[in-house]
mmCIF file of C-alpha atoms and ligand atoms in Angstrom:
data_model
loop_
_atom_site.group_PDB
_atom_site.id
_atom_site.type_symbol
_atom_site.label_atom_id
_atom_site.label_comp_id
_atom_site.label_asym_id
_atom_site.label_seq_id
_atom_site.Cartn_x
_atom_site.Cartn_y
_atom_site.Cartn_z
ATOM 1 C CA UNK A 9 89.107 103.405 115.050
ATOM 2 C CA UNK A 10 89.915 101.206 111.686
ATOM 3 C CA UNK A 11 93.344 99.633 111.755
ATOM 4 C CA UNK A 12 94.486 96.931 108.782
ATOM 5 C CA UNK A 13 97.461 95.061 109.714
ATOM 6 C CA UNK A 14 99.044 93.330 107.097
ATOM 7 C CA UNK A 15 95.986 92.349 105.508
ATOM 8 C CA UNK A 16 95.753 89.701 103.039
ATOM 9 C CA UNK A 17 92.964 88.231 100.986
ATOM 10 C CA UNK A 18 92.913 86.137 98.049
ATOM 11 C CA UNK A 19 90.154 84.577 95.711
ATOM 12 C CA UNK A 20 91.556 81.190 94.563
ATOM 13 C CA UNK A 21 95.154 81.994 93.319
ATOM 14 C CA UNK A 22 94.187 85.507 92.808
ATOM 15 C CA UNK A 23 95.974 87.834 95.563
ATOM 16 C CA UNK A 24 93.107 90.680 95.794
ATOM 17 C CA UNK A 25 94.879 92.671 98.889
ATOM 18 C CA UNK A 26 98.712 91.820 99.815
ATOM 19 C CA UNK A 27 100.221 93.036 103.287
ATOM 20 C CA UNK A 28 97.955 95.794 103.234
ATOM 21 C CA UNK A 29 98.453 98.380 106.364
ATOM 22 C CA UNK A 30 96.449 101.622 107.037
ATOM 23 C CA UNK A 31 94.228 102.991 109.770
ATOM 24 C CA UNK A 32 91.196 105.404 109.909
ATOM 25 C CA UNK A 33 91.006 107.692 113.303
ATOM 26 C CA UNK A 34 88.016 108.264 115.277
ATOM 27 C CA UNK A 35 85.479 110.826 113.783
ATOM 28 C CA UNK A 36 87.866 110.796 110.277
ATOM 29 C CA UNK A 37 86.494 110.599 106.998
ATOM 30 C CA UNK A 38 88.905 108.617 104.270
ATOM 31 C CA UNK A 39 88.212 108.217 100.864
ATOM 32 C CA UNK A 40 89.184 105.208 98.713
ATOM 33 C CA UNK A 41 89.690 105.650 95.035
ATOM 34 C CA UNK A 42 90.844 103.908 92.102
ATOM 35 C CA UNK A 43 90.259 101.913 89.703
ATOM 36 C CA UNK A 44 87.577 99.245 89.285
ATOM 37 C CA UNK A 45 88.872 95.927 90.243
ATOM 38 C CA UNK A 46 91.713 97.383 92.641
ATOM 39 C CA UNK A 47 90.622 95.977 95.826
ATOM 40 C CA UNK A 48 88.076 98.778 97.135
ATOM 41 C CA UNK A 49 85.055 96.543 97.790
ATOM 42 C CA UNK A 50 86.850 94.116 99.209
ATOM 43 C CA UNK A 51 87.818 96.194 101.842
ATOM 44 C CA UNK A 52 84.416 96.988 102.750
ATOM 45 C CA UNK A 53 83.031 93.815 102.739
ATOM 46 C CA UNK A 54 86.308 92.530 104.677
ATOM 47 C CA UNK A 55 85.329 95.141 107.361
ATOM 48 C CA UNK A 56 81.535 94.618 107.521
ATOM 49 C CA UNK A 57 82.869 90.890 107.828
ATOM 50 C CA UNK A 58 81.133 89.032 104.791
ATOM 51 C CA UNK A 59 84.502 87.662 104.297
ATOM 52 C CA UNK A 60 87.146 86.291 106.151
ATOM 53 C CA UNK A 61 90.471 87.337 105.672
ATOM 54 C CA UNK A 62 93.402 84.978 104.586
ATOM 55 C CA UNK A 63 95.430 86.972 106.778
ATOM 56 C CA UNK A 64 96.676 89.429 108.841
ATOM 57 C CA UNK A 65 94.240 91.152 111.625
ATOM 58 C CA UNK A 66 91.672 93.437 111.041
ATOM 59 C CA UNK A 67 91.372 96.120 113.948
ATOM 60 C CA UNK A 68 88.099 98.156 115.269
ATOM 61 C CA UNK A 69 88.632 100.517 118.400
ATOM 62 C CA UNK A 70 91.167 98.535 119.958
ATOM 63 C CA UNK A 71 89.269 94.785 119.453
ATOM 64 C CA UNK A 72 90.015 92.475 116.861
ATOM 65 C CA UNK A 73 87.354 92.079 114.632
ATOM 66 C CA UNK A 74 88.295 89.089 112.221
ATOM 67 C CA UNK A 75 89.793 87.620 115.483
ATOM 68 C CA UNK A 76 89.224 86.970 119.042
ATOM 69 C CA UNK A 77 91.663 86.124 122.076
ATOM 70 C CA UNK A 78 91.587 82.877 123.125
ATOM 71 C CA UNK A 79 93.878 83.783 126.202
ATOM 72 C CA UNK A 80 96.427 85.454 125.380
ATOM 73 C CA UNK A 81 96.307 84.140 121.675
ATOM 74 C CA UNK A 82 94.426 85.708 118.839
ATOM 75 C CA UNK A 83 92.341 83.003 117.064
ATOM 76 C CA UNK A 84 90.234 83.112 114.145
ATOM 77 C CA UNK A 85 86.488 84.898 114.993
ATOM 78 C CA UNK A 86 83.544 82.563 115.698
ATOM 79 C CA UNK A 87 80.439 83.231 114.446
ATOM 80 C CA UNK A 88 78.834 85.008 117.555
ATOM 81 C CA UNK A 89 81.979 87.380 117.739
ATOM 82 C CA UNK A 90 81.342 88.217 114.100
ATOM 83 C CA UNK A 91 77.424 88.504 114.436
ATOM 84 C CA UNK A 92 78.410 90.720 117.210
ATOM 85 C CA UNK A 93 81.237 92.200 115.496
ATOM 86 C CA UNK A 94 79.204 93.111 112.045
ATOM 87 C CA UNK A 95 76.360 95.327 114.622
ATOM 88 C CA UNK A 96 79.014 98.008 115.473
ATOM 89 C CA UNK A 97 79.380 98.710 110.945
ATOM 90 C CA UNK A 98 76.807 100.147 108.880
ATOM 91 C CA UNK A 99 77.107 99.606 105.229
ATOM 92 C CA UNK A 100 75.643 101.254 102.280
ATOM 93 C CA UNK A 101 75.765 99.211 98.694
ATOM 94 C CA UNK A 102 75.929 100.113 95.534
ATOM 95 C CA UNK A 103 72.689 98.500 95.621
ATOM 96 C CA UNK A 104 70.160 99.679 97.869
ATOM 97 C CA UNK A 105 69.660 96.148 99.464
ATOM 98 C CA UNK A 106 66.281 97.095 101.270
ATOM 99 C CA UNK A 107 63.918 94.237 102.122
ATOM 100 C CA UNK A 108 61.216 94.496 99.522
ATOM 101 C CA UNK A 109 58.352 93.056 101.650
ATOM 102 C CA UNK A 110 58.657 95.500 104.307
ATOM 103 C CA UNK A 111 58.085 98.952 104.777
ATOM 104 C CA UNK A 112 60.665 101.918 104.723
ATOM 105 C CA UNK A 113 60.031 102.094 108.530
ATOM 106 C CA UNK A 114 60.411 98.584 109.110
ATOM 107 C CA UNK A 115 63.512 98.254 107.340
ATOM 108 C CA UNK A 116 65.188 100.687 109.725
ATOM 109 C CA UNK A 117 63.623 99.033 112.813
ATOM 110 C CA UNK A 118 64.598 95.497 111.891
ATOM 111 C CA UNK A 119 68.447 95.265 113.281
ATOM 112 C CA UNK A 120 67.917 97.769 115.947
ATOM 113 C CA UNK A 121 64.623 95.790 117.355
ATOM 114 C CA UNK A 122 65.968 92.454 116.275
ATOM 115 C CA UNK A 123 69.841 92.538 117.204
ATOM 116 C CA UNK A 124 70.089 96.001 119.912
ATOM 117 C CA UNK A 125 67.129 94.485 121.535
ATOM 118 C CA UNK A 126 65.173 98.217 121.547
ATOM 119 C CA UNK A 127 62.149 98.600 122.057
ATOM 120 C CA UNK A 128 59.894 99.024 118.970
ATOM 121 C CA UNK A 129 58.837 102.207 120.556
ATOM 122 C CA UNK A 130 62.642 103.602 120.747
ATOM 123 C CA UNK A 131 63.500 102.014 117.415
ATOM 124 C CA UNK A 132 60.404 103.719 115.608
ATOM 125 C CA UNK A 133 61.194 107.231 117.072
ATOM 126 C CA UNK A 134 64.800 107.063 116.201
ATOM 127 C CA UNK A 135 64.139 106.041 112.819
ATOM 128 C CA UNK A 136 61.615 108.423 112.229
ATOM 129 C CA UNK A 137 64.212 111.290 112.962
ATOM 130 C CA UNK A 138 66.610 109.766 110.628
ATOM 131 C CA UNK A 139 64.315 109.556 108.180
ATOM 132 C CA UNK A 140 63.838 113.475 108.595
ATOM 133 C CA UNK A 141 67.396 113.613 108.633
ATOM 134 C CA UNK A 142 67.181 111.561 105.347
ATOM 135 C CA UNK A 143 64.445 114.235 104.107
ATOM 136 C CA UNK A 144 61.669 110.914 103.858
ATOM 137 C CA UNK A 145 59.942 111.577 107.033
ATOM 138 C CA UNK A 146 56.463 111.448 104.546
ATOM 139 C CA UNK A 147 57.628 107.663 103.428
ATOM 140 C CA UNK A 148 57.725 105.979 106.812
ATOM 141 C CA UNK A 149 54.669 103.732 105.446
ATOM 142 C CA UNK A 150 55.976 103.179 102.115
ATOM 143 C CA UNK A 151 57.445 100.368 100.252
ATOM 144 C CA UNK A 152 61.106 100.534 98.763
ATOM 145 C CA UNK A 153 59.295 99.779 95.190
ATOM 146 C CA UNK A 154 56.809 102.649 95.579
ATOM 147 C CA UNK A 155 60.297 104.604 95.896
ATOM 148 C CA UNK A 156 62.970 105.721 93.497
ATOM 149 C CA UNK A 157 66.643 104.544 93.404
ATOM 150 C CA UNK A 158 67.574 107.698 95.053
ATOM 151 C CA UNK A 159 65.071 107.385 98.071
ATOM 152 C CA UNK A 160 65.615 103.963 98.723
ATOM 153 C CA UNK A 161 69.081 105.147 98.959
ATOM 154 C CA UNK A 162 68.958 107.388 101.177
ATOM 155 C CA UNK A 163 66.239 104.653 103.182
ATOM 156 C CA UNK A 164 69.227 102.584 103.353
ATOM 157 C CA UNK A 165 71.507 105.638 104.567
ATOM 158 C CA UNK A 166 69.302 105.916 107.700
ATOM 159 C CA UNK A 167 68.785 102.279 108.348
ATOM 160 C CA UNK A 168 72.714 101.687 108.306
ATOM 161 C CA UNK A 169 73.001 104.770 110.746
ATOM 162 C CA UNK A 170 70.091 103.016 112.991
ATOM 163 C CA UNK A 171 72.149 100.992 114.288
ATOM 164 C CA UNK A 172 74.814 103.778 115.856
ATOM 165 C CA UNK A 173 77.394 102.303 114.128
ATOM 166 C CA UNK A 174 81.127 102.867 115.530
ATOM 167 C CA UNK A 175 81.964 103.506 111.449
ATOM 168 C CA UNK A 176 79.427 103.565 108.305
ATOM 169 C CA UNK A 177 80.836 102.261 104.713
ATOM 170 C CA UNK A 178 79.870 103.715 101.678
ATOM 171 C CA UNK A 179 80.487 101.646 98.751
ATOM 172 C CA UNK A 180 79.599 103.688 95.402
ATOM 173 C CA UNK A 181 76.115 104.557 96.634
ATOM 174 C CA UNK A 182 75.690 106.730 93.749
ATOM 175 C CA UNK A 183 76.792 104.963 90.809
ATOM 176 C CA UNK A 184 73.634 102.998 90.141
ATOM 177 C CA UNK A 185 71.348 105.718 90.077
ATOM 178 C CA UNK A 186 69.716 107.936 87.242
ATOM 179 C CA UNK A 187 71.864 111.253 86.995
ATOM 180 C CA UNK A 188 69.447 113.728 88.683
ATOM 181 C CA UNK A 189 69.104 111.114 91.308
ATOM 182 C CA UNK A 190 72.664 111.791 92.324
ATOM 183 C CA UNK A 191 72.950 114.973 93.825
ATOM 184 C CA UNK A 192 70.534 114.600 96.388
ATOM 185 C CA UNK A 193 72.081 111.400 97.646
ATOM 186 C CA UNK A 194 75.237 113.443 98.151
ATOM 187 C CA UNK A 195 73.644 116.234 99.724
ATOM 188 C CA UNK A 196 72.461 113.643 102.541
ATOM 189 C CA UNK A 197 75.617 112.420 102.735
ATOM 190 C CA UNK A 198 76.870 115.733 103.168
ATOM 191 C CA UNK A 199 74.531 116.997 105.706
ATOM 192 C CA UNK A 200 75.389 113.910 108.080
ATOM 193 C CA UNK A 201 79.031 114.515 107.109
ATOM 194 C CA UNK A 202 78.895 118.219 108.381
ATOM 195 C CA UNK A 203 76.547 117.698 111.230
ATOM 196 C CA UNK A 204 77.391 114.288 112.955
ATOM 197 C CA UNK A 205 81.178 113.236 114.117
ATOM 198 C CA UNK A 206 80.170 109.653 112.699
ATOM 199 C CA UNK A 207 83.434 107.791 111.085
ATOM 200 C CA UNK A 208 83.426 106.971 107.761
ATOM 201 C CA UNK A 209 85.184 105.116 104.912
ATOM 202 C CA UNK A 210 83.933 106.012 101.639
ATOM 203 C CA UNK A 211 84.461 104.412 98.099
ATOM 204 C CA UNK A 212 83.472 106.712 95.267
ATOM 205 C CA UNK A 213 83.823 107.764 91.909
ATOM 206 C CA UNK A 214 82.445 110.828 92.794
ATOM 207 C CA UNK A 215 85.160 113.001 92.796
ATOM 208 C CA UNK A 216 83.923 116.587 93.763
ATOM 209 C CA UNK A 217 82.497 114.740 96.899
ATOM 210 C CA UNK A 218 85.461 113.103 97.797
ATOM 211 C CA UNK A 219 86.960 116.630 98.096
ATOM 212 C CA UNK A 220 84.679 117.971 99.909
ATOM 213 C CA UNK A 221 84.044 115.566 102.296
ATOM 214 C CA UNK A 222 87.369 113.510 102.866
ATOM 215 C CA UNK A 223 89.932 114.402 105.146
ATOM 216 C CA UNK A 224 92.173 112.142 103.728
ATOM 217 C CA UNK A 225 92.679 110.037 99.909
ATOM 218 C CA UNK A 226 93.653 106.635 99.482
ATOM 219 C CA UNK A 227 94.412 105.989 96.470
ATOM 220 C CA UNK A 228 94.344 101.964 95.045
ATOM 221 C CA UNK A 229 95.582 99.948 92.569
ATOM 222 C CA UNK A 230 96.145 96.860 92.545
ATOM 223 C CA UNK A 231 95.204 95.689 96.030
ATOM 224 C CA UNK A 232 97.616 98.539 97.532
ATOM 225 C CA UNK A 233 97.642 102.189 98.291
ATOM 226 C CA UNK A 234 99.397 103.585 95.523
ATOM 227 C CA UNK A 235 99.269 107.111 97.085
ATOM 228 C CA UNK A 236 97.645 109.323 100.341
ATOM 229 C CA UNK A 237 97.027 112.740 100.883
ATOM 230 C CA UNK A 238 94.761 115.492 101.380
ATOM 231 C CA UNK A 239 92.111 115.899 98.854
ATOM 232 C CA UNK A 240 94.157 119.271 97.796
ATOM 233 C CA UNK A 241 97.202 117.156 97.492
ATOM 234 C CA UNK A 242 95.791 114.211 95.433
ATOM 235 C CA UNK A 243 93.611 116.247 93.298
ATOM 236 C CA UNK A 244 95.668 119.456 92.717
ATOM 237 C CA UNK A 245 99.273 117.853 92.656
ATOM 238 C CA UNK A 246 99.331 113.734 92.716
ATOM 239 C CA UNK A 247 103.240 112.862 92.553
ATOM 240 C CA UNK A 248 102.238 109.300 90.902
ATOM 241 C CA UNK A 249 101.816 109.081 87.363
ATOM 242 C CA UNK A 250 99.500 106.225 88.020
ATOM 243 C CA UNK A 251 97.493 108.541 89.963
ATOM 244 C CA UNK A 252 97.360 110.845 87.202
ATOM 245 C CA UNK A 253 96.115 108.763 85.025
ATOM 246 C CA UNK A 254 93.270 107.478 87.041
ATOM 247 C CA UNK A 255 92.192 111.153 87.857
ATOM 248 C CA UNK A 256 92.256 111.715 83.980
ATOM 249 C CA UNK A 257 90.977 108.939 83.431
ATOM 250 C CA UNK A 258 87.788 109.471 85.528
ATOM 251 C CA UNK A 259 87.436 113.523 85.433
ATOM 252 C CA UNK A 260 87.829 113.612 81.563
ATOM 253 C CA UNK A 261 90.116 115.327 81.291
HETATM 254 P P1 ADP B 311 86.773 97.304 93.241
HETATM 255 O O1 ADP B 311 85.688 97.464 94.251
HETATM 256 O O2 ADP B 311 87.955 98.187 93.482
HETATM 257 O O3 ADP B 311 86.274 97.417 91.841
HETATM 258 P P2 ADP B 311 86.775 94.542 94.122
HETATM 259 O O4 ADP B 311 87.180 94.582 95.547
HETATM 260 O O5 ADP B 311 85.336 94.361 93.831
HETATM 261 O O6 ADP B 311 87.358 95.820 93.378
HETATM 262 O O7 ADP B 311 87.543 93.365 93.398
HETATM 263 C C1 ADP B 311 88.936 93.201 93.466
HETATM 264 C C2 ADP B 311 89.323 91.947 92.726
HETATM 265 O O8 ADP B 311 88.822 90.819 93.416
HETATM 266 C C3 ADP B 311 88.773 91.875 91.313
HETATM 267 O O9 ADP B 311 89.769 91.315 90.492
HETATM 268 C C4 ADP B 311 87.594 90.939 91.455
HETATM 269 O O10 ADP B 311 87.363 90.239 90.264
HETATM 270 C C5 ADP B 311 88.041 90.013 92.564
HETATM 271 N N1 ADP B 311 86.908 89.500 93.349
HETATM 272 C C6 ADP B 311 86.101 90.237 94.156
HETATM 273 N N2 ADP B 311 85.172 89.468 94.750
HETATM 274 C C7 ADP B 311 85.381 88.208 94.311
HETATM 275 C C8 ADP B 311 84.760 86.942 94.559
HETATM 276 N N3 ADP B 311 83.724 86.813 95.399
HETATM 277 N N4 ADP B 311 85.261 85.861 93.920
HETATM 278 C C9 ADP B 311 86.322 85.971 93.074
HETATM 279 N N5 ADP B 311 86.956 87.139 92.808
HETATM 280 C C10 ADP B 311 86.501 88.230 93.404
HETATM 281 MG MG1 MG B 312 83.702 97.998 93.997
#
């Protein structure tokens, strides 16, 4: 589905991600973890394409999506190709990101009227089941600041899965809410985890949901994957004492 081929991305002088490789299968859902300043967003916003890579070649179902073929050679991606590119990614923030001046079913309709071409018909009935899905169905008519952090969250859940994305990115979606916010956030998350095959790649600090939910753990520091594994593996029995230290770090104890 994913696949990051020696993937490189720098700010300035700073090398954020160096050479990095992994992949994320169809219907898979990875975790990323570690430490703040380690390279996680990056990744996510290198994938939704809101930056460019220095190098390497990002991969989605077979395509290159930071390139495109010109013949048989792979060239940096226009514009259109990334416009077109970016449709096929949904992306929750740490920030809910919802367009203030509209209403909670408007913000779902927007890209699926605006860039799928549906009708507003099809978009409105589709978002109105996500929003049951999202447990909002009463706050089609609302506005995101007649909402709490928690619902506009889970607004934005259902507009990034409006667009039937080939992968959805979570980055922290929990971590700027109010503590009893939190849980049912997750429990969304969850539910769409247990009931849809949808791919995901989530970054979280949430650790009991990472277990739950992931398949697999990347773990990062430092712009590279210090360690994988199952969620039993990394949790109950990480072999890297930098690794340890995080999870100590992070679970208290
Ligand atoms: P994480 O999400 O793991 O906390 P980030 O991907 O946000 O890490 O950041 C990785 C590194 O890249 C950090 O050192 C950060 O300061 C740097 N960085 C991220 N975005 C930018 C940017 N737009 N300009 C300069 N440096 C950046
Ligand atoms: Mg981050």
């Amino acid at each position: 589905m994913v696949r990051f081929a020696g993937v490189e991305k720098r700010f300035g002088k700073h090398v954020v991600l160096d050479e990095l490789d992994f992949e994320v299968r169809r219907g898979e859902r990875v975790a990323l973890i570690g430490p703040s300043g380690s390279g996680k967003t990056t990744i996510l916003r290198l994938l939704m394409t809101l930056e460019p890579v220095d190098g390497g070649v990002i991969w989605l179902e077979g395509k290159p999506l930071t390139h495109e073929y010109k013949g048989e050679k792979l060239v940096k991606a226009s514009q259109k190709h990334l416009r077109a590119a970016r449709s096929r990614v949904g992306m929750v923030f740490q920030q809910f990101n919802l367009f203030p001046n509209m209403t909670v079913l408007e913000n779902i309709t927007e890209a699926p009227i605006h860039v799928r071409g549906q009708s507003k018909a099809e978009a409105q009935a589709r978002a109105r089941e996500l929003l049951a899905t999202v447990g909002l169905e009463d706050k089609a008519d609302a506005h995101p600041t007649q909402l709490s952090g928690g619902q506009q969250q889970r607004v934005a859940i259902a507009r990034a899965l409006a667009m039937d994305p080939d992968i959805l990115l979570l980055d922290e979606v929990t971590s700027a809410l109010d503590p009893e916010l939190v849980a049912d956030v997750l429990g969304v998350l969850r539910t769409i985890a247990e009931t849809t095959s949808i791919t995901m790649l989530i970054v979280t600090h949430e650790m009991g949901f990472a277990r739950d939910v992931a398949d697999r753990v990347l773990v990062f520091d430092g712009g590279k994957i210090i360690e994988e594994g199952t969620p039993e593996q990394i949790f109950t029995d990480p072999q890297v004492e930098r690794t340890r230290a995080f999870l100590k770090a992070v679970l208290g104890h």
